[in-house]
Amino acid sequence: MQRATRLQRELALLATEPPPGITCWQDGKRLDELRAQILGGADTPYEKGIFDLEIIVPERYPFEPPKIRFLTPIYHPNIDSAGRICLDVLKLPPKGAWRPSLNICTLLSSIQLLMAEPNPDDPLMADISSEYKSNKQLFLLRAREWTEKHAGQ
């Protein structure tokens, strides 16, 4: 009950006051399955891309973080080919930084920030991470190509 009320409140807020470049909605009738879209930020290799994400809200939410993954392929050191995201706020302590005071809006904003500023020191994709560190121009080129191919309108 508490989860449903909170989710409805969060979704209403996301609908009326969404963060710039982020939309989120209920996928069908189920309140625990959400979809989101993040627009690639200006001056990033993801610019003009539209990235679809899946959000699965666990039974214990907000005491457990939602599972979020990219459905749109993205060339990024912290996001793997299955769309899984390496981000501390998506994990429970002690390894993660999830707290019940965080919400889906905060998580999506954090993912949008991660897209703009990858963390090559905590990669899911070691090869992309080393490319990001050693040859950033090549990384940017490939990330732009992937964005045009997979996330272009």
Short mmCIF file of N, CA and C in Angstrom, two decimals:
data_model
loop_
_atom_site.label_atom_id
_atom_site.label_comp_id
_atom_site.label_asym_id
_atom_site.label_seq_id
_atom_site.Cartn_x
_atom_site.Cartn_y
_atom_site.Cartn_z
N MET A 1 0.83 -1.21 0.00
CA MET A 1 0.00 0.00 0.00
C MET A 1 0.87 1.26 0.00
N GLN A 2 1.84 1.28 0.92
CA GLN A 2 2.74 2.42 1.02
C GLN A 2 3.49 2.62 -0.30
N ARG A 3 3.92 1.50 -0.89
CA ARG A 3 4.66 1.55 -2.15
C ARG A 3 3.79 2.13 -3.26
N ALA A 4 2.55 1.67 -3.36
CA ALA A 4 1.65 2.14 -4.42
C ALA A 4 1.38 3.63 -4.29
N THR A 5 1.12 4.09 -3.09
CA THR A 5 0.86 5.51 -2.86
C THR A 5 2.07 6.35 -3.24
N ARG A 6 3.24 5.91 -2.80
CA ARG A 6 4.45 6.66 -3.11
C ARG A 6 4.72 6.68 -4.62
N LEU A 7 4.56 5.53 -5.27
CA LEU A 7 4.80 5.46 -6.72
C LEU A 7 3.84 6.37 -7.48
N GLN A 8 2.57 6.38 -7.07
CA GLN A 8 1.59 7.24 -7.74
C GLN A 8 1.98 8.71 -7.57
N ARG A 9 2.44 9.06 -6.38
CA ARG A 9 2.87 10.44 -6.11
C ARG A 9 4.09 10.79 -6.97
N GLU A 10 5.07 9.87 -7.04
CA GLU A 10 6.27 10.11 -7.84
C GLU A 10 5.93 10.24 -9.32
N LEU A 11 5.06 9.37 -9.83
CA LEU A 11 4.69 9.43 -11.24
C LEU A 11 3.92 10.71 -11.58
N ALA A 12 3.06 11.15 -10.64
CA ALA A 12 2.32 12.40 -10.85
C ALA A 12 3.30 13.57 -10.94
N LEU A 13 4.29 13.58 -10.06
CA LEU A 13 5.29 14.65 -10.07
C LEU A 13 6.13 14.60 -11.35
N LEU A 14 6.50 13.39 -11.77
CA LEU A 14 7.26 13.23 -13.02
C LEU A 14 6.45 13.69 -14.24
N ALA A 15 5.13 13.54 -14.16
CA ALA A 15 4.27 13.95 -15.27
C ALA A 15 4.09 15.48 -15.30
N THR A 16 3.97 16.10 -14.12
CA THR A 16 3.71 17.54 -14.08
C THR A 16 4.98 18.38 -14.07
N GLU A 17 6.04 17.89 -13.42
CA GLU A 17 7.30 18.65 -13.34
C GLU A 17 8.49 17.74 -13.65
N PRO A 18 8.56 17.24 -14.89
CA PRO A 18 9.68 16.33 -15.21
C PRO A 18 11.01 17.09 -15.26
N PRO A 19 12.10 16.44 -14.87
CA PRO A 19 13.41 17.08 -15.05
C PRO A 19 13.66 17.27 -16.54
N PRO A 20 14.45 18.27 -16.93
CA PRO A 20 14.71 18.49 -18.36
C PRO A 20 15.28 17.24 -19.04
N GLY A 21 14.66 16.86 -20.15
CA GLY A 21 15.17 15.73 -20.93
C GLY A 21 14.79 14.36 -20.41
N ILE A 22 13.88 14.31 -19.43
CA ILE A 22 13.49 13.01 -18.85
C ILE A 22 11.97 12.88 -18.83
N THR A 23 11.47 11.73 -19.30
CA THR A 23 10.05 11.40 -19.15
C THR A 23 9.96 10.00 -18.56
N CYS A 24 8.90 9.77 -17.80
CA CYS A 24 8.69 8.47 -17.16
C CYS A 24 7.20 8.21 -17.08
N TRP A 25 6.79 6.98 -17.33
CA TRP A 25 5.37 6.64 -17.30
C TRP A 25 5.20 5.18 -16.94
N GLN A 26 3.95 4.87 -16.56
CA GLN A 26 3.58 3.50 -16.22
C GLN A 26 3.46 2.70 -17.51
N ASP A 27 3.99 1.47 -17.50
CA ASP A 27 3.94 0.61 -18.68
C ASP A 27 2.72 -0.29 -18.53
N GLY A 28 1.64 0.09 -19.18
CA GLY A 28 0.42 -0.70 -19.06
C GLY A 28 -0.28 -0.46 -17.73
N LYS A 29 -0.88 -1.49 -17.18
CA LYS A 29 -1.66 -1.35 -15.95
C LYS A 29 -0.82 -1.55 -14.69
N ARG A 30 0.33 -2.20 -14.81
CA ARG A 30 1.13 -2.53 -13.64
C ARG A 30 1.92 -1.33 -13.14
N LEU A 31 1.77 -1.05 -11.86
CA LEU A 31 2.44 0.10 -11.25
C LEU A 31 3.92 -0.17 -11.01
N ASP A 32 4.31 -1.45 -10.99
CA ASP A 32 5.72 -1.77 -10.70
C ASP A 32 6.57 -1.89 -11.96
N GLU A 33 5.96 -1.69 -13.14
CA GLU A 33 6.73 -1.71 -14.39
C GLU A 33 6.58 -0.35 -15.05
N LEU A 34 7.70 0.37 -15.11
CA LEU A 34 7.69 1.71 -15.67
C LEU A 34 8.61 1.77 -16.88
N ARG A 35 8.39 2.78 -17.70
CA ARG A 35 9.28 3.07 -18.81
C ARG A 35 9.74 4.52 -18.65
N ALA A 36 10.93 4.78 -19.15
CA ALA A 36 11.44 6.15 -19.12
C ALA A 36 12.19 6.42 -20.40
N GLN A 37 12.30 7.69 -20.73
CA GLN A 37 13.14 8.12 -21.85
C GLN A 37 14.04 9.23 -21.35
N ILE A 38 15.31 9.13 -21.74
CA ILE A 38 16.26 10.17 -21.42
C ILE A 38 16.81 10.70 -22.74
N LEU A 39 16.76 12.00 -22.89
CA LEU A 39 17.34 12.62 -24.08
C LEU A 39 18.82 12.83 -23.82
N GLY A 40 19.64 12.49 -24.82
CA GLY A 40 21.07 12.71 -24.68
C GLY A 40 21.36 14.19 -24.52
N GLY A 41 22.23 14.54 -23.58
CA GLY A 41 22.51 15.92 -23.27
C GLY A 41 23.29 16.64 -24.36
N ALA A 42 23.10 17.96 -24.43
CA ALA A 42 23.85 18.79 -25.38
C ALA A 42 25.33 18.69 -25.06
N ASP A 43 26.14 18.77 -26.10
CA ASP A 43 27.60 18.70 -25.96
C ASP A 43 28.09 17.38 -25.39
N THR A 44 27.31 16.31 -25.56
CA THR A 44 27.77 14.96 -25.22
C THR A 44 27.66 14.14 -26.50
N PRO A 45 28.33 12.99 -26.56
CA PRO A 45 28.21 12.16 -27.77
C PRO A 45 26.80 11.59 -27.94
N TYR A 46 25.95 11.74 -26.91
CA TYR A 46 24.58 11.18 -26.95
C TYR A 46 23.56 12.24 -27.35
N GLU A 47 24.03 13.44 -27.69
CA GLU A 47 23.16 14.54 -28.07
C GLU A 47 22.22 14.11 -29.19
N LYS A 48 20.96 14.53 -29.08
CA LYS A 48 19.88 14.24 -30.03
C LYS A 48 19.41 12.78 -29.99
N GLY A 49 20.01 11.97 -29.11
CA GLY A 49 19.56 10.59 -28.99
C GLY A 49 18.40 10.49 -28.00
N ILE A 50 17.51 9.54 -28.25
CA ILE A 50 16.42 9.25 -27.31
C ILE A 50 16.65 7.83 -26.80
N PHE A 51 16.89 7.70 -25.51
CA PHE A 51 17.24 6.42 -24.91
C PHE A 51 16.09 5.91 -24.05
N ASP A 52 15.62 4.71 -24.37
CA ASP A 52 14.53 4.09 -23.62
C ASP A 52 15.09 3.25 -22.48
N LEU A 53 14.43 3.34 -21.33
CA LEU A 53 14.83 2.57 -20.16
C LEU A 53 13.63 1.82 -19.58
N GLU A 54 13.95 0.72 -18.92
CA GLU A 54 12.94 -0.09 -18.24
C GLU A 54 13.21 0.05 -16.75
N ILE A 55 12.14 0.24 -15.99
CA ILE A 55 12.26 0.36 -14.53
C ILE A 55 11.34 -0.68 -13.90
N ILE A 56 11.93 -1.56 -13.10
CA ILE A 56 11.15 -2.55 -12.36
C ILE A 56 11.24 -2.17 -10.88
N VAL A 57 10.09 -1.90 -10.30
CA VAL A 57 10.05 -1.45 -8.91
C VAL A 57 9.83 -2.67 -8.01
N PRO A 58 10.76 -2.94 -7.10
CA PRO A 58 10.63 -4.13 -6.26
C PRO A 58 9.54 -3.98 -5.20
N GLU A 59 9.12 -5.11 -4.68
CA GLU A 59 8.09 -5.16 -3.64
C GLU A 59 8.48 -4.30 -2.44
N ARG A 60 9.77 -4.26 -2.09
CA ARG A 60 10.23 -3.56 -0.89
C ARG A 60 10.56 -2.08 -1.12
N TYR A 61 10.28 -1.56 -2.30
CA TYR A 61 10.51 -0.13 -2.57
C TYR A 61 9.73 0.71 -1.57
N PRO A 62 10.27 1.73 -0.99
CA PRO A 62 11.52 2.43 -1.24
C PRO A 62 12.73 1.93 -0.42
N PHE A 63 12.58 0.79 0.25
CA PHE A 63 13.69 0.29 1.07
C PHE A 63 14.71 -0.48 0.21
N GLU A 64 14.33 -0.71 -1.03
CA GLU A 64 15.20 -1.38 -1.99
C GLU A 64 15.12 -0.57 -3.29
N PRO A 65 16.24 -0.36 -3.98
CA PRO A 65 16.18 0.47 -5.19
C PRO A 65 15.51 -0.23 -6.36
N PRO A 66 14.92 0.56 -7.28
CA PRO A 66 14.36 -0.04 -8.49
C PRO A 66 15.48 -0.61 -9.36
N LYS A 67 15.13 -1.59 -10.19
CA LYS A 67 16.07 -2.13 -11.17
C LYS A 67 15.84 -1.33 -12.45
N ILE A 68 16.88 -0.66 -12.91
CA ILE A 68 16.77 0.16 -14.12
C ILE A 68 17.78 -0.32 -15.13
N ARG A 69 17.33 -0.47 -16.38
CA ARG A 69 18.28 -0.83 -17.43
C ARG A 69 17.90 -0.13 -18.73
N PHE A 70 18.92 0.09 -19.56
CA PHE A 70 18.71 0.69 -20.87
C PHE A 70 18.14 -0.35 -21.81
N LEU A 71 17.11 0.02 -22.55
CA LEU A 71 16.59 -0.84 -23.62
C LEU A 71 17.24 -0.44 -24.95
N THR A 72 17.64 0.82 -25.05
CA THR A 72 18.34 1.33 -26.24
C THR A 72 19.83 1.06 -26.05
N PRO A 73 20.48 0.41 -27.03
CA PRO A 73 21.94 0.21 -26.91
C PRO A 73 22.67 1.55 -26.80
N ILE A 74 23.68 1.58 -25.92
CA ILE A 74 24.45 2.80 -25.71
C ILE A 74 25.92 2.42 -25.53
N TYR A 75 26.80 3.19 -26.13
CA TYR A 75 28.25 2.96 -26.04
C TYR A 75 28.77 3.77 -24.87
N HIS A 76 28.99 3.09 -23.74
CA HIS A 76 29.31 3.79 -22.49
C HIS A 76 30.09 2.86 -21.56
N PRO A 77 31.13 3.37 -20.88
CA PRO A 77 31.93 2.49 -20.00
C PRO A 77 31.16 1.93 -18.79
N ASN A 78 30.08 2.60 -18.37
CA ASN A 78 29.36 2.16 -17.18
C ASN A 78 28.03 1.47 -17.48
N ILE A 79 27.77 1.17 -18.78
CA ILE A 79 26.52 0.52 -19.17
C ILE A 79 26.88 -0.63 -20.11
N ASP A 80 26.46 -1.85 -19.74
CA ASP A 80 26.87 -3.01 -20.54
C ASP A 80 25.89 -3.29 -21.68
N SER A 81 26.20 -4.34 -22.44
CA SER A 81 25.41 -4.65 -23.63
C SER A 81 23.99 -5.11 -23.29
N ALA A 82 23.75 -5.53 -22.05
CA ALA A 82 22.39 -5.90 -21.63
C ALA A 82 21.63 -4.69 -21.08
N GLY A 83 22.30 -3.53 -21.06
CA GLY A 83 21.64 -2.32 -20.58
C GLY A 83 21.79 -2.08 -19.09
N ARG A 84 22.52 -2.98 -18.40
CA ARG A 84 22.72 -2.80 -16.96
C ARG A 84 23.62 -1.61 -16.70
N ILE A 85 23.35 -0.92 -15.59
CA ILE A 85 24.04 0.34 -15.29
C ILE A 85 24.84 0.20 -14.01
N CYS A 86 26.11 0.60 -14.06
CA CYS A 86 26.96 0.61 -12.88
C CYS A 86 26.90 2.01 -12.27
N LEU A 87 26.08 2.14 -11.22
CA LEU A 87 25.88 3.43 -10.57
C LEU A 87 25.56 3.18 -9.10
N ASP A 88 26.30 3.83 -8.20
CA ASP A 88 26.17 3.53 -6.77
C ASP A 88 24.75 3.69 -6.22
N VAL A 89 23.98 4.67 -6.69
CA VAL A 89 22.63 4.88 -6.15
C VAL A 89 21.64 3.79 -6.57
N LEU A 90 22.05 2.90 -7.47
CA LEU A 90 21.18 1.79 -7.87
C LEU A 90 21.43 0.54 -7.04
N LYS A 91 22.35 0.64 -6.06
CA LYS A 91 22.68 -0.52 -5.23
C LYS A 91 22.48 -0.19 -3.76
N LEU A 92 22.15 -1.22 -2.99
CA LEU A 92 22.01 -1.07 -1.54
C LEU A 92 23.38 -0.94 -0.87
N PRO A 93 23.45 -0.23 0.26
CA PRO A 93 24.70 -0.24 1.03
C PRO A 93 25.01 -1.67 1.47
N PRO A 94 26.24 -2.02 1.77
CA PRO A 94 27.42 -1.17 1.92
C PRO A 94 28.10 -0.81 0.59
N LYS A 95 27.86 -1.57 -0.49
CA LYS A 95 28.54 -1.25 -1.75
C LYS A 95 27.87 -0.08 -2.47
N GLY A 96 26.61 0.11 -2.22
CA GLY A 96 25.87 1.15 -2.93
C GLY A 96 25.50 2.32 -2.05
N ALA A 97 24.80 3.28 -2.66
CA ALA A 97 24.43 4.51 -1.95
C ALA A 97 22.92 4.73 -1.94
N TRP A 98 22.14 3.66 -2.22
CA TRP A 98 20.68 3.81 -2.21
C TRP A 98 20.19 4.14 -0.81
N ARG A 99 19.25 5.09 -0.73
CA ARG A 99 18.56 5.42 0.52
C ARG A 99 17.08 5.58 0.19
N PRO A 100 16.19 5.24 1.12
CA PRO A 100 14.75 5.39 0.86
C PRO A 100 14.33 6.83 0.55
N SER A 101 15.15 7.80 0.91
CA SER A 101 14.80 9.20 0.61
C SER A 101 15.00 9.53 -0.88
N LEU A 102 15.73 8.68 -1.60
CA LEU A 102 15.89 8.89 -3.04
C LEU A 102 14.61 8.45 -3.74
N ASN A 103 14.42 8.91 -4.97
CA ASN A 103 13.24 8.49 -5.72
C ASN A 103 13.59 8.25 -7.19
N ILE A 104 12.62 7.84 -7.96
CA ILE A 104 12.86 7.49 -9.36
C ILE A 104 13.35 8.70 -10.15
N CYS A 105 12.81 9.86 -9.85
CA CYS A 105 13.25 11.09 -10.52
C CYS A 105 14.74 11.34 -10.28
N THR A 106 15.17 11.18 -9.03
CA THR A 106 16.58 11.36 -8.67
C THR A 106 17.45 10.35 -9.41
N LEU A 107 16.99 9.08 -9.47
CA LEU A 107 17.76 8.04 -10.15
C LEU A 107 17.91 8.36 -11.64
N LEU A 108 16.83 8.78 -12.28
CA LEU A 108 16.89 9.09 -13.71
C LEU A 108 17.80 10.29 -13.97
N SER A 109 17.76 11.27 -13.09
CA SER A 109 18.66 12.42 -13.21
C SER A 109 20.11 11.99 -13.03
N SER A 110 20.36 11.06 -12.10
CA SER A 110 21.71 10.55 -11.88
C SER A 110 22.22 9.79 -13.11
N ILE A 111 21.33 9.02 -13.74
CA ILE A 111 21.70 8.28 -14.95
C ILE A 111 22.00 9.26 -16.09
N GLN A 112 21.20 10.31 -16.19
CA GLN A 112 21.43 11.34 -17.21
C GLN A 112 22.79 12.01 -16.99
N LEU A 113 23.14 12.25 -15.74
CA LEU A 113 24.44 12.85 -15.41
C LEU A 113 25.58 11.87 -15.74
N LEU A 114 25.37 10.58 -15.43
CA LEU A 114 26.38 9.56 -15.76
C LEU A 114 26.62 9.50 -17.27
N MET A 115 25.55 9.67 -18.05
CA MET A 115 25.71 9.68 -19.51
C MET A 115 26.63 10.83 -19.93
N ALA A 116 26.47 11.98 -19.30
CA ALA A 116 27.27 13.16 -19.64
C ALA A 116 28.69 13.06 -19.10
N GLU A 117 28.83 12.39 -17.94
CA GLU A 117 30.14 12.28 -17.29
C GLU A 117 30.41 10.84 -16.87
N PRO A 118 30.89 10.01 -17.80
CA PRO A 118 31.18 8.61 -17.46
C PRO A 118 32.21 8.50 -16.33
N ASN A 119 32.16 7.38 -15.63
CA ASN A 119 33.13 7.10 -14.58
C ASN A 119 33.99 5.92 -15.03
N PRO A 120 35.10 6.19 -15.74
CA PRO A 120 35.92 5.10 -16.29
C PRO A 120 36.66 4.29 -15.22
N ASP A 121 36.66 4.78 -13.96
CA ASP A 121 37.34 4.06 -12.89
C ASP A 121 36.45 3.00 -12.24
N ASP A 122 35.17 2.95 -12.61
CA ASP A 122 34.25 1.93 -12.08
C ASP A 122 33.45 1.37 -13.26
N PRO A 123 34.15 0.74 -14.22
CA PRO A 123 33.47 0.36 -15.47
C PRO A 123 32.74 -0.97 -15.40
N LEU A 124 31.75 -1.11 -16.25
CA LEU A 124 31.15 -2.41 -16.54
C LEU A 124 31.76 -2.96 -17.82
N MET A 125 32.19 -2.04 -18.67
CA MET A 125 32.78 -2.39 -19.96
C MET A 125 34.25 -1.96 -19.96
N ALA A 126 35.15 -2.88 -19.61
CA ALA A 126 36.57 -2.56 -19.45
C ALA A 126 37.19 -2.02 -20.74
N ASP A 127 36.81 -2.61 -21.89
CA ASP A 127 37.39 -2.16 -23.16
C ASP A 127 36.98 -0.72 -23.49
N ILE A 128 35.72 -0.38 -23.27
CA ILE A 128 35.25 0.99 -23.54
C ILE A 128 35.89 1.96 -22.54
N SER A 129 36.06 1.49 -21.31
CA SER A 129 36.68 2.33 -20.29
C SER A 129 38.13 2.67 -20.64
N SER A 130 38.89 1.67 -21.06
CA SER A 130 40.29 1.94 -21.40
C SER A 130 40.37 2.82 -22.65
N GLU A 131 39.44 2.64 -23.58
CA GLU A 131 39.40 3.51 -24.75
C GLU A 131 39.08 4.95 -24.32
N TYR A 132 38.14 5.11 -23.40
CA TYR A 132 37.77 6.43 -22.89
C TYR A 132 38.99 7.12 -22.27
N LYS A 133 39.79 6.34 -21.53
CA LYS A 133 40.98 6.90 -20.86
C LYS A 133 42.12 7.18 -21.83
N SER A 134 42.35 6.26 -22.79
CA SER A 134 43.55 6.36 -23.63
C SER A 134 43.32 7.08 -24.97
N ASN A 135 42.08 7.02 -25.49
CA ASN A 135 41.80 7.63 -26.79
C ASN A 135 40.39 8.20 -26.78
N LYS A 136 40.22 9.32 -26.07
CA LYS A 136 38.88 9.87 -25.87
C LYS A 136 38.21 10.26 -27.19
N GLN A 137 38.99 10.72 -28.18
CA GLN A 137 38.40 11.10 -29.47
C GLN A 137 37.73 9.90 -30.13
N LEU A 138 38.38 8.73 -30.09
CA LEU A 138 37.80 7.51 -30.66
C LEU A 138 36.54 7.11 -29.89
N PHE A 139 36.60 7.21 -28.56
CA PHE A 139 35.42 6.91 -27.74
C PHE A 139 34.25 7.81 -28.16
N LEU A 140 34.51 9.12 -28.26
CA LEU A 140 33.45 10.07 -28.62
C LEU A 140 32.87 9.77 -30.00
N LEU A 141 33.74 9.42 -30.94
CA LEU A 141 33.30 9.08 -32.28
C LEU A 141 32.38 7.85 -32.26
N ARG A 142 32.82 6.80 -31.58
CA ARG A 142 32.02 5.57 -31.52
C ARG A 142 30.70 5.79 -30.78
N ALA A 143 30.75 6.56 -29.69
CA ALA A 143 29.52 6.83 -28.93
C ALA A 143 28.53 7.61 -29.80
N ARG A 144 29.02 8.56 -30.59
CA ARG A 144 28.14 9.32 -31.51
C ARG A 144 27.55 8.39 -32.57
N GLU A 145 28.39 7.50 -33.12
CA GLU A 145 27.91 6.56 -34.14
C GLU A 145 26.80 5.67 -33.59
N TRP A 146 27.02 5.13 -32.37
CA TRP A 146 26.01 4.28 -31.74
C TRP A 146 24.72 5.06 -31.49
N THR A 147 24.87 6.31 -31.07
CA THR A 147 23.70 7.14 -30.79
C THR A 147 22.89 7.34 -32.07
N GLU A 148 23.57 7.68 -33.18
CA GLU A 148 22.86 7.87 -34.44
C GLU A 148 22.18 6.58 -34.90
N LYS A 149 22.89 5.45 -34.75
CA LYS A 149 22.37 4.16 -35.21
C LYS A 149 21.20 3.66 -34.35
N HIS A 150 21.35 3.75 -33.01
CA HIS A 150 20.36 3.10 -32.12
C HIS A 150 19.35 4.06 -31.49
N ALA A 151 19.75 5.34 -31.30
CA ALA A 151 18.89 6.25 -30.53
C ALA A 151 18.42 7.44 -31.36
N GLY A 152 18.72 7.43 -32.66
CA GLY A 152 18.27 8.53 -33.53
C GLY A 152 16.78 8.49 -33.73
N GLN A 153 16.19 9.66 -33.94
CA GLN A 153 14.73 9.73 -34.13
C GLN A 153 14.35 9.22 -35.51
#
